[in-house]
PDB file of C-alpha atoms in Angstrom:
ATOM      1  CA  UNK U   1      67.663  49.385 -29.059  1.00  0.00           C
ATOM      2  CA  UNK U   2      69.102  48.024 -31.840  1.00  0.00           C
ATOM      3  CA  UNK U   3      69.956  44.162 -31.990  1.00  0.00           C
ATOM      4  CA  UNK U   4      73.591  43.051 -33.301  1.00  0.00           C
ATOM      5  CA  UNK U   5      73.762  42.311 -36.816  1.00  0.00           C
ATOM      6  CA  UNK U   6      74.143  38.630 -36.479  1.00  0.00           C
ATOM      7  CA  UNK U   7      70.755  38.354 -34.582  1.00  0.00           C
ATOM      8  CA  UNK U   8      69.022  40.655 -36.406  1.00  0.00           C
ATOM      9  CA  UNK U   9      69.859  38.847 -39.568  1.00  0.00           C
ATOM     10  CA  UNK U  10      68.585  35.476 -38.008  1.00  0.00           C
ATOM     11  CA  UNK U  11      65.185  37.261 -36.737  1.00  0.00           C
ATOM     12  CA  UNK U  12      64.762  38.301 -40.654  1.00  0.00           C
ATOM     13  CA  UNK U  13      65.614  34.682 -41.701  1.00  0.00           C
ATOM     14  CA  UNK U  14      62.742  33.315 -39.156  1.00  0.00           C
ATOM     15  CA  UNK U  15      60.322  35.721 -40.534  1.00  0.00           C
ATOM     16  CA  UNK U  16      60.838  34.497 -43.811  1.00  0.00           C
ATOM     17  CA  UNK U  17      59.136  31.131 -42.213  1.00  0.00           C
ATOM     18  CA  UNK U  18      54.879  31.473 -42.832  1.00  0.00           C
ATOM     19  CA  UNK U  19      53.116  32.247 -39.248  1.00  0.00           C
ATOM     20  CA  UNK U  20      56.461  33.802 -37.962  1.00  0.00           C
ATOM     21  CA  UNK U  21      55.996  37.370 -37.065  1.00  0.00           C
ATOM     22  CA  UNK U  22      58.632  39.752 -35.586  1.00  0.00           C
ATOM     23  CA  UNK U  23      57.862  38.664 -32.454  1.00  0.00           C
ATOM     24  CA  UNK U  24      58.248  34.741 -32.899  1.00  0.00           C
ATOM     25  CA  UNK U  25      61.252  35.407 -34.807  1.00  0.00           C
ATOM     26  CA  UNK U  26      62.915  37.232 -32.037  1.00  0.00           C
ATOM     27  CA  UNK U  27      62.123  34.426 -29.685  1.00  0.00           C
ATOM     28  CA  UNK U  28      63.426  31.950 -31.721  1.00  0.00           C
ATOM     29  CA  UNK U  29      66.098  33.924 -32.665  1.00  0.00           C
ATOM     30  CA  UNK U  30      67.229  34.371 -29.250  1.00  0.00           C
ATOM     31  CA  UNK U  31      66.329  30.704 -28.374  1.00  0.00           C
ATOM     32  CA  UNK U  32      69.016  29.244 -30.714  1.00  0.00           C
ATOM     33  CA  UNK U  33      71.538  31.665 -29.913  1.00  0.00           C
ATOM     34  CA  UNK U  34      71.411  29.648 -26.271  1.00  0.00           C
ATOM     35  CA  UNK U  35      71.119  26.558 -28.083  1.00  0.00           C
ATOM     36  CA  UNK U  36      74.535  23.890 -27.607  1.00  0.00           C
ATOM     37  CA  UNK U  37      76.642  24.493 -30.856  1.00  0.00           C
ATOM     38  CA  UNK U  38      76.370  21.036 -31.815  1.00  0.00           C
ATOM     39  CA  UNK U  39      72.752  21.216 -31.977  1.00  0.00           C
ATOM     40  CA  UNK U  40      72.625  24.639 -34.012  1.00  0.00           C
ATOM     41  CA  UNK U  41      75.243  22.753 -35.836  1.00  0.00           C
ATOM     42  CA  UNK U  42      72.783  19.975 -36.664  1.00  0.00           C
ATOM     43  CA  UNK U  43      70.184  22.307 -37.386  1.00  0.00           C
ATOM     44  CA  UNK U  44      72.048  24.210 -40.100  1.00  0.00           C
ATOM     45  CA  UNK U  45      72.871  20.650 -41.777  1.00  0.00           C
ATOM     46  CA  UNK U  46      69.489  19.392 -41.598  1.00  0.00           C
ATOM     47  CA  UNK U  47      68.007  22.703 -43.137  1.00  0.00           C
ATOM     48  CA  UNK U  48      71.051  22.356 -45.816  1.00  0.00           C
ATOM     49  CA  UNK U  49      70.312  18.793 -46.453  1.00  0.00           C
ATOM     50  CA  UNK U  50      66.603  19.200 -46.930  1.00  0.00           C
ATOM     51  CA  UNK U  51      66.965  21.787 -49.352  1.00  0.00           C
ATOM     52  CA  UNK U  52      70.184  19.964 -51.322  1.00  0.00           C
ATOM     53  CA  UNK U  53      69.271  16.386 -51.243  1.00  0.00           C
ATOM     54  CA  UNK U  54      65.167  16.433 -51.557  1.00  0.00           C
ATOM     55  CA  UNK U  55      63.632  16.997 -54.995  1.00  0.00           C
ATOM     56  CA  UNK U  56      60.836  16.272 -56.966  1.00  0.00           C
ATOM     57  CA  UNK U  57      59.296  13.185 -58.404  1.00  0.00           C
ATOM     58  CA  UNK U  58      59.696  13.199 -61.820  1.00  0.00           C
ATOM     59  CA  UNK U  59      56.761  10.938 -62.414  1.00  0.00           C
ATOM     60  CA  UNK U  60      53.970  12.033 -59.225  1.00  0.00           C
ATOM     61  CA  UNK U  61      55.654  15.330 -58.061  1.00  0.00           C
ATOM     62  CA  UNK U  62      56.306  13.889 -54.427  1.00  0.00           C
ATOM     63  CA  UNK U  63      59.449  15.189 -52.463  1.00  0.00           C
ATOM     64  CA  UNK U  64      61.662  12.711 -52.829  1.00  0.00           C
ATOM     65  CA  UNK U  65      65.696  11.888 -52.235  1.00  0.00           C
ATOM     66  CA  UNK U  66      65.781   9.171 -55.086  1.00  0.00           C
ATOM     67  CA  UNK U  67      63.735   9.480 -58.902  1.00  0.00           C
ATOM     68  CA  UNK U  68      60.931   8.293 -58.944  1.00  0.00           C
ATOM     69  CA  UNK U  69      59.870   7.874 -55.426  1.00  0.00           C
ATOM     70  CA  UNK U  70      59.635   4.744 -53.530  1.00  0.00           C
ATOM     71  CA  UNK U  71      55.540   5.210 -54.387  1.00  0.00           C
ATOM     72  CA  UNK U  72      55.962   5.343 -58.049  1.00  0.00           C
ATOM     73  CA  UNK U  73      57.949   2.391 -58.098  1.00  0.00           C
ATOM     74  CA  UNK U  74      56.340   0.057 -55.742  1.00  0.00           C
ATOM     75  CA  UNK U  75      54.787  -2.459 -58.060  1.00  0.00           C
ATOM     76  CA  UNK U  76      52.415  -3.619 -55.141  1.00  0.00           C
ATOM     77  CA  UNK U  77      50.478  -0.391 -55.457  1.00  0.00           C
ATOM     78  CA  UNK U  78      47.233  -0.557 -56.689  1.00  0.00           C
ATOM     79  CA  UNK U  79      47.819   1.096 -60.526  1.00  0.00           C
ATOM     80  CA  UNK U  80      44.267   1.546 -61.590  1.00  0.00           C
ATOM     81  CA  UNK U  81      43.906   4.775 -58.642  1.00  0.00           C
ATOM     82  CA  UNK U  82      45.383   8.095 -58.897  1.00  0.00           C
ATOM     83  CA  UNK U  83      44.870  10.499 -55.682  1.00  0.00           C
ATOM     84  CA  UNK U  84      45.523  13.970 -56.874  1.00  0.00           C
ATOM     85  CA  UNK U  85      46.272  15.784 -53.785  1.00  0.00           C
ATOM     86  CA  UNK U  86      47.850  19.956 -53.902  1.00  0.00           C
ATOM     87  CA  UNK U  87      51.398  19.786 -51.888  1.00  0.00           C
ATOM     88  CA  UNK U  88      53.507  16.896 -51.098  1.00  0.00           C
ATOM     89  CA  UNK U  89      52.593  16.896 -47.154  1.00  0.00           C
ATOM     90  CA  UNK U  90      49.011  15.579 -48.333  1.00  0.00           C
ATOM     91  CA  UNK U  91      50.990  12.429 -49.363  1.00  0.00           C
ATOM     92  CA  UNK U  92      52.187  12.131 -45.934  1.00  0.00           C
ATOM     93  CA  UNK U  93      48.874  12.427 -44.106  1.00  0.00           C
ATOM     94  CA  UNK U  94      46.680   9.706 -46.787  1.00  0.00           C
ATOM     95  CA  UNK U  95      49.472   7.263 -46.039  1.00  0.00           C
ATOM     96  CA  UNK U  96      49.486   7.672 -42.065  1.00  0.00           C
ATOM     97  CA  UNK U  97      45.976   6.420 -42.563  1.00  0.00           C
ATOM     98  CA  UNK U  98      47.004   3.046 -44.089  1.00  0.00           C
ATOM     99  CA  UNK U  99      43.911   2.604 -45.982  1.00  0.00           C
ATOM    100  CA  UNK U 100      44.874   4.291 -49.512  1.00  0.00           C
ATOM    101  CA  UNK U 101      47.114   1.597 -51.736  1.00  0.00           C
ATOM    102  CA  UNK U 102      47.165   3.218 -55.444  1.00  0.00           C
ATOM    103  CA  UNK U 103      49.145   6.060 -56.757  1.00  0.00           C
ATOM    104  CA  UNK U 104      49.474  10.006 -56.618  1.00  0.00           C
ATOM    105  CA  UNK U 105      50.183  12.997 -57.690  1.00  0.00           C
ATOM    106  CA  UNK U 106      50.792  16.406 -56.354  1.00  0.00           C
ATOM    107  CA  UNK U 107      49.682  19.576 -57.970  1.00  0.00           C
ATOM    108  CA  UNK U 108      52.274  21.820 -55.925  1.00  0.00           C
ATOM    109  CA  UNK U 109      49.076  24.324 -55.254  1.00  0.00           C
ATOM    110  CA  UNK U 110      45.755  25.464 -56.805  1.00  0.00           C
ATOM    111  CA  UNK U 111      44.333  27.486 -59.401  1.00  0.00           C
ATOM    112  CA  UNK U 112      43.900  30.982 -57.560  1.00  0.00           C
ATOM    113  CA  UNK U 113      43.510  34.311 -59.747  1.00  0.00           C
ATOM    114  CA  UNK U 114      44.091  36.542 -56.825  1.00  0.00           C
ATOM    115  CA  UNK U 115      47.878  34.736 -56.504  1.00  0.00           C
ATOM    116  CA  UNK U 116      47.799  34.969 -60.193  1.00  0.00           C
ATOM    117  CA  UNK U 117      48.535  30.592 -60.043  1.00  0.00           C
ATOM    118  CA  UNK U 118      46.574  29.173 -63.165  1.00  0.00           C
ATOM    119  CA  UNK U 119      46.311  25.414 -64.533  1.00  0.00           C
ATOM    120  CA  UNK U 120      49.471  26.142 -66.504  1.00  0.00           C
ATOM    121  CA  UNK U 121      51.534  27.145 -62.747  1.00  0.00           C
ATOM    122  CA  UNK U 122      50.946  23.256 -61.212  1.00  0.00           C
ATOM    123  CA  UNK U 123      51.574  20.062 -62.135  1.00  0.00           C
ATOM    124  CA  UNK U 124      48.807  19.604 -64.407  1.00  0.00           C
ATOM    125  CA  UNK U 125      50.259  18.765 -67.422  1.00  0.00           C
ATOM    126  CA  UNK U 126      52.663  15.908 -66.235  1.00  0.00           C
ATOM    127  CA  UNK U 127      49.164  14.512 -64.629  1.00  0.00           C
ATOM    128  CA  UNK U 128      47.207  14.266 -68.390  1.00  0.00           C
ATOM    129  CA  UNK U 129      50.890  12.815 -70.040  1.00  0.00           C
ATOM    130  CA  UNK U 130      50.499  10.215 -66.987  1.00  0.00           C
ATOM    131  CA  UNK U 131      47.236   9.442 -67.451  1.00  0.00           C
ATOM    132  CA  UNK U 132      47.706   9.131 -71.726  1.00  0.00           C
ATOM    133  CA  UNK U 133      50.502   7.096 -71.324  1.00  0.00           C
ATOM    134  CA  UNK U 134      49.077   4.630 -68.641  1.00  0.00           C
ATOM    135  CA  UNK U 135      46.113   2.965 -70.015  1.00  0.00           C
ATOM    136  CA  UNK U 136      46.313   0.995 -66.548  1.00  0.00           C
ATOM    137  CA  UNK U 137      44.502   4.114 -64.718  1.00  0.00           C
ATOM    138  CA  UNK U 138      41.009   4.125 -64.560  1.00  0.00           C
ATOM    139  CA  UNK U 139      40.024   6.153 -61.737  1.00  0.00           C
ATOM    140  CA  UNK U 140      42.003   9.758 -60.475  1.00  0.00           C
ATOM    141  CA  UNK U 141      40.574  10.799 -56.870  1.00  0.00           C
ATOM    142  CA  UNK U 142      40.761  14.601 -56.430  1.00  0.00           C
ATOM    143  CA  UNK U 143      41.893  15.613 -53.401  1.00  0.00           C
ATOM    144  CA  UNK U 144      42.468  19.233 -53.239  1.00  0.00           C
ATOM    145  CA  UNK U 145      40.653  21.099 -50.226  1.00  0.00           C
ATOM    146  CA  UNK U 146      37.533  22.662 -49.833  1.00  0.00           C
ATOM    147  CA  UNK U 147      38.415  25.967 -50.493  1.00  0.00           C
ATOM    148  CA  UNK U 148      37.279  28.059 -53.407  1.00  0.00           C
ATOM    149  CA  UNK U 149      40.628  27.251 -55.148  1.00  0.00           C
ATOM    150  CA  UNK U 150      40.311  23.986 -54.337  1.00  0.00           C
ATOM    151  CA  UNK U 151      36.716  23.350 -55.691  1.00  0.00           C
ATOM    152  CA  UNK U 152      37.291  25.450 -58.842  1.00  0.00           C
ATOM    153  CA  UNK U 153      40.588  23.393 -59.240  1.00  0.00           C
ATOM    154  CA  UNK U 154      38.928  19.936 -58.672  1.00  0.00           C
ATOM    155  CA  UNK U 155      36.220  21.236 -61.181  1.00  0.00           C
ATOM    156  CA  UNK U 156      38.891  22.173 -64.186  1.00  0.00           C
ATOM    157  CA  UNK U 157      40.216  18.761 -63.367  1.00  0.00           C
ATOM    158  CA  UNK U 158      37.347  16.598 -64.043  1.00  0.00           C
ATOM    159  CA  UNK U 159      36.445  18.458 -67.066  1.00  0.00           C
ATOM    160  CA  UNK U 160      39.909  17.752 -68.432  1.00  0.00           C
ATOM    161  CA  UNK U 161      40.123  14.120 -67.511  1.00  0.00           C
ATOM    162  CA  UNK U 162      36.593  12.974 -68.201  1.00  0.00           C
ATOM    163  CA  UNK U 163      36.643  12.954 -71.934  1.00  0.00           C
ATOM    164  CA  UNK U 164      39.299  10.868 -71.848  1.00  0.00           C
ATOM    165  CA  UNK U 165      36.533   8.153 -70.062  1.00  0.00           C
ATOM    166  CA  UNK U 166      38.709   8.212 -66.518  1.00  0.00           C
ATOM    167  CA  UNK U 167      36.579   7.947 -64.015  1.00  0.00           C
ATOM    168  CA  UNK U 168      36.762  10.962 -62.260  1.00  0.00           C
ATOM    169  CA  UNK U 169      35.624  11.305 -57.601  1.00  0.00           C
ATOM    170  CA  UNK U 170      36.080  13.626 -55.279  1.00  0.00           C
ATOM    171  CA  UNK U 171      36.712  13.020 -51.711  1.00  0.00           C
ATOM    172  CA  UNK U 172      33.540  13.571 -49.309  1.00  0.00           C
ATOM    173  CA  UNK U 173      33.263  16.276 -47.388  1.00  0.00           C
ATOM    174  CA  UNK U 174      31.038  17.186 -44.935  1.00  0.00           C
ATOM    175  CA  UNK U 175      30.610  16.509 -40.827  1.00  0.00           C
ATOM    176  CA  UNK U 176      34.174  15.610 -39.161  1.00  0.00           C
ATOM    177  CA  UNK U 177      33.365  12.103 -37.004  1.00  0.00           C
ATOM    178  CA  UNK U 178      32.752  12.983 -33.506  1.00  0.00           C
ATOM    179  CA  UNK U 179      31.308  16.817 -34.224  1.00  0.00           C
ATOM    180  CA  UNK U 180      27.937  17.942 -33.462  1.00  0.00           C
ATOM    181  CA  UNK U 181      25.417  19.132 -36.373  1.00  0.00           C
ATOM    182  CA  UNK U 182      24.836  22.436 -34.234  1.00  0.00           C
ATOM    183  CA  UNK U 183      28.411  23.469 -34.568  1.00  0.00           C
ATOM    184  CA  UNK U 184      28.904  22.892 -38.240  1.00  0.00           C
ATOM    185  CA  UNK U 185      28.410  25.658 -40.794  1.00  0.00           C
ATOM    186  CA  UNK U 186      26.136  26.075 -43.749  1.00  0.00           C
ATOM    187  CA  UNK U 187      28.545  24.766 -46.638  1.00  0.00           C
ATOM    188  CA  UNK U 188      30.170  21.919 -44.046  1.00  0.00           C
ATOM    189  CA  UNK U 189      26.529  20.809 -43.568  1.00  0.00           C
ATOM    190  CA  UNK U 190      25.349  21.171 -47.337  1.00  0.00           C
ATOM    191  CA  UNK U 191      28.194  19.139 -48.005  1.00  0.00           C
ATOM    192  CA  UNK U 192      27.582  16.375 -45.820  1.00  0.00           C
ATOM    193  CA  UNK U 193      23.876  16.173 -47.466  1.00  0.00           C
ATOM    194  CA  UNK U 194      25.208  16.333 -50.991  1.00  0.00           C
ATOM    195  CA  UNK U 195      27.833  13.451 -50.228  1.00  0.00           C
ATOM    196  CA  UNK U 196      25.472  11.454 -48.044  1.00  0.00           C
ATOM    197  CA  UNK U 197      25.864   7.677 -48.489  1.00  0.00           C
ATOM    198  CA  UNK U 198      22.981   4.656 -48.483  1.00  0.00           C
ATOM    199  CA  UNK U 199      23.610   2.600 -45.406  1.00  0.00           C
TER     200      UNK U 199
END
């Protein structure tokens, strides 16, 4: 059976989403069609909104409504630290933690051949203009995962940054707080032996 066109147009816009297959799509498909009007209503505005009103940082990358974001120009921040983190959403998680005061900047992604991304597809450049102009940095903190394009990333990083004489860390990685050494894998546990710290 086939659906009318106006659902089967919203299951293809819900597959568009990442992790939404045919069959989530059809669910939610099927769940906003029973949705109150005002709501879907809502919906549509907030998804216009989002997509009209949000932009980029002209100075850190961050998604942001006004340029530069409330982060670039809080003075308070501390300006010698600059946590390089991959997508925007990173932002959001370091400063749920309340312990991180200084600066970012978001890469929008990672150096991955198989995507065919390279150093000149993020933010890099806007990072080394940043740090040339600012003589106030003195340390970036990469943040990227620990993925392959996320190591190989971090690495091209440092090597770019470094002769500038920019300090240049990585976050640890290693054992998650409250996990059991049995349960970890190989690399998790070689990292947590390379990062280990003098008590």
């Amino acid at each position: 059976m086939q659906y009318p066109e106006p659902i089967a147009q919203l299951i293809d816009s819900y597959m568009k989403l990442p992790g939404i297959g045919q069959k989530s799509a059809t669910r939610l498909a099927f769940f906003t069609i029973d949705m109150a009007e005002d709501d879907v209503t809502a919906f549509s505005k907030a998804l216009v909104s989002a997509k009209r009103d949000l932009h980029f940082c002209s100075i850190c990358g961050n998604i942001t409504e006004s340029d530069p974001c409330s982060i670039c120009t809080d003075k308070t921040r501390d300006q010698s630290h600059v946590l390089v983190v991959e997508q925007a959403k990173d932002i959001m998680v370091m400063e749920k933690m309340k312990e991180y005061h200084g600066l970012y900047h978001v890469l929008q992604g990672v150096m991955s051949p198989i995507e065919g991304k390279g150093p000149e597809d993020l933010n890099i450049a806007s990072l080394i203009n940043r740090l040339q102009k600012n003589p106030a940095i003195k340390e970036v903190i990469i943040a990227t995962n620990a993925t392959p394009e996320g190591e190989a990333t971090a690495m091209y990083l440092s090597r770019l940054i470094k002769p500038a004489g920019i300090k240049v860390t990585r976050l640890a990685h290693g054992l998650s707080v409250g996990s059991d050494i049995e349960y970890a894998d190989e690399m998790t546990l070689f990292k947590a032996v390379e990062g280990r710290t003098e008590m």
